[in-house]
């Protein structure tokens, strides 16, 4: 699928297997989600612009590539995106952080927004959005629209598990936004859950019941 990057890495796959496991408890789930977020953030930033600068090692001076600009804004799509973004902050520790609060109606499957906070840097630095689940794509499309309205000139979307329907909807609404995922799953079930998926990431992350 155009614009979808499914990250292929043994350590990522190993963690995703445990994340999917219904027997994995909340504390372990949170830790795995953060570790997966770090790996995906590395991939999503692989081609950030760099510039050559002088570095002096203990032995000599040399020229070396460094980031050409400040780190992009990281945006968590609440709630489950918090756990995933935590890993993003491990590899981009200077990044400002934004939040988009969305909850999906269990009957209509459409998202409604309950909060939005975006740092001003988003207008020049662009953003990387984090949400573990790309199911129907309604939440992702709405979150991307909010961050664009806040002025982000460029965006990337990071998720753990994507359904084909969700990728299609997000790419149709925002063809300029590349998607980075740990897995492309088979389908959605009648409740809009990704199959095989990993259940409700927000509930599993924070120990709540849907
Ligand atoms: C889940 C998930 C995504 C969304 C995916 O969040 O974390 O944000 O649903 O579904 P969609 O692609 O069909 O929109 P939920 O609304 O359950 O909120 P939560 O993170 O607070 O549990």
mmCIF file of C-alpha atoms and ligand atoms in Angstrom, residues 77-81 102-104 109 111 114 131-140 192 200-203, ligand 1:
data_model
loop_
_atom_site.group_PDB
_atom_site.id
_atom_site.type_symbol
_atom_site.label_atom_id
_atom_site.label_comp_id
_atom_site.label_asym_id
_atom_site.label_seq_id
_atom_site.Cartn_x
_atom_site.Cartn_y
_atom_site.Cartn_z
ATOM 1 C CA UNK A 77 -3.482 10.519 20.382
ATOM 2 C CA UNK A 78 -5.080 9.858 23.773
ATOM 3 C CA UNK A 79 -5.160 7.628 25.517
ATOM 4 C CA UNK A 80 -3.143 4.744 24.126
ATOM 5 C CA UNK A 81 -0.876 7.027 22.109
ATOM 6 C CA UNK A 102 -10.227 11.395 20.853
ATOM 7 C CA UNK A 103 -12.626 8.651 21.828
ATOM 8 C CA UNK A 104 -14.394 6.376 19.387
ATOM 9 C CA UNK A 109 -17.252 3.997 15.376
ATOM 10 C CA UNK A 111 -14.353 9.653 16.972
ATOM 11 C CA UNK A 114 -12.385 16.009 24.083
ATOM 12 C CA UNK A 131 -1.497 5.940 18.212
ATOM 13 C CA UNK A 132 -1.079 2.161 18.551
ATOM 14 C CA UNK A 133 -4.250 1.276 16.625
ATOM 15 C CA UNK A 134 -5.259 2.284 13.093
ATOM 16 C CA UNK A 135 -8.628 0.532 12.838
ATOM 17 C CA UNK A 136 -11.301 2.305 10.735
ATOM 18 C CA UNK A 137 -8.896 5.237 10.431
ATOM 19 C CA UNK A 138 -11.483 7.722 11.704
ATOM 20 C CA UNK A 139 -9.432 8.733 14.761
ATOM 21 C CA UNK A 140 -6.188 8.985 12.802
ATOM 22 C CA UNK A 192 -14.463 -2.336 14.481
ATOM 23 C CA UNK A 200 -8.225 -2.428 23.139
ATOM 24 C CA UNK A 201 -4.810 -0.791 23.512
ATOM 25 C CA UNK A 202 -6.066 1.986 25.835
ATOM 26 C CA UNK A 203 -7.715 -0.446 28.226
HETATM 27 C C1 LIG B 1 -8.712 3.474 19.983
HETATM 28 C C2 LIG B 1 -7.298 3.552 19.437
HETATM 29 C C3 LIG B 1 -7.422 4.581 18.346
HETATM 30 C C4 LIG B 1 -8.813 4.338 17.816
HETATM 31 C C5 LIG B 1 -8.716 3.502 16.588
HETATM 32 O O1 LIG B 1 -8.905 4.494 20.882
HETATM 33 O O2 LIG B 1 -6.313 3.859 20.391
HETATM 34 O O3 LIG B 1 -7.304 5.919 18.837
HETATM 35 O O4 LIG B 1 -9.536 3.628 18.835
HETATM 36 O O5 LIG B 1 -9.969 3.331 16.010
HETATM 37 P P1 LIG B 1 -10.383 3.976 14.625
HETATM 38 O O6 LIG B 1 -9.217 3.820 13.689
HETATM 39 O O7 LIG B 1 -11.559 3.134 14.200
HETATM 40 O O8 LIG B 1 -10.774 5.398 14.840
HETATM 41 P P2 LIG B 1 -10.266 4.673 21.735
HETATM 42 O O9 LIG B 1 -11.224 5.548 20.979
HETATM 43 O O10 LIG B 1 -10.763 3.342 22.142
HETATM 44 O O11 LIG B 1 -9.790 5.527 22.968
HETATM 45 P P3 LIG B 1 -8.743 5.151 24.126
HETATM 46 O O12 LIG B 1 -7.348 5.204 23.525
HETATM 47 O O13 LIG B 1 -8.963 6.224 25.140
HETATM 48 O O14 LIG B 1 -9.073 3.777 24.638
#
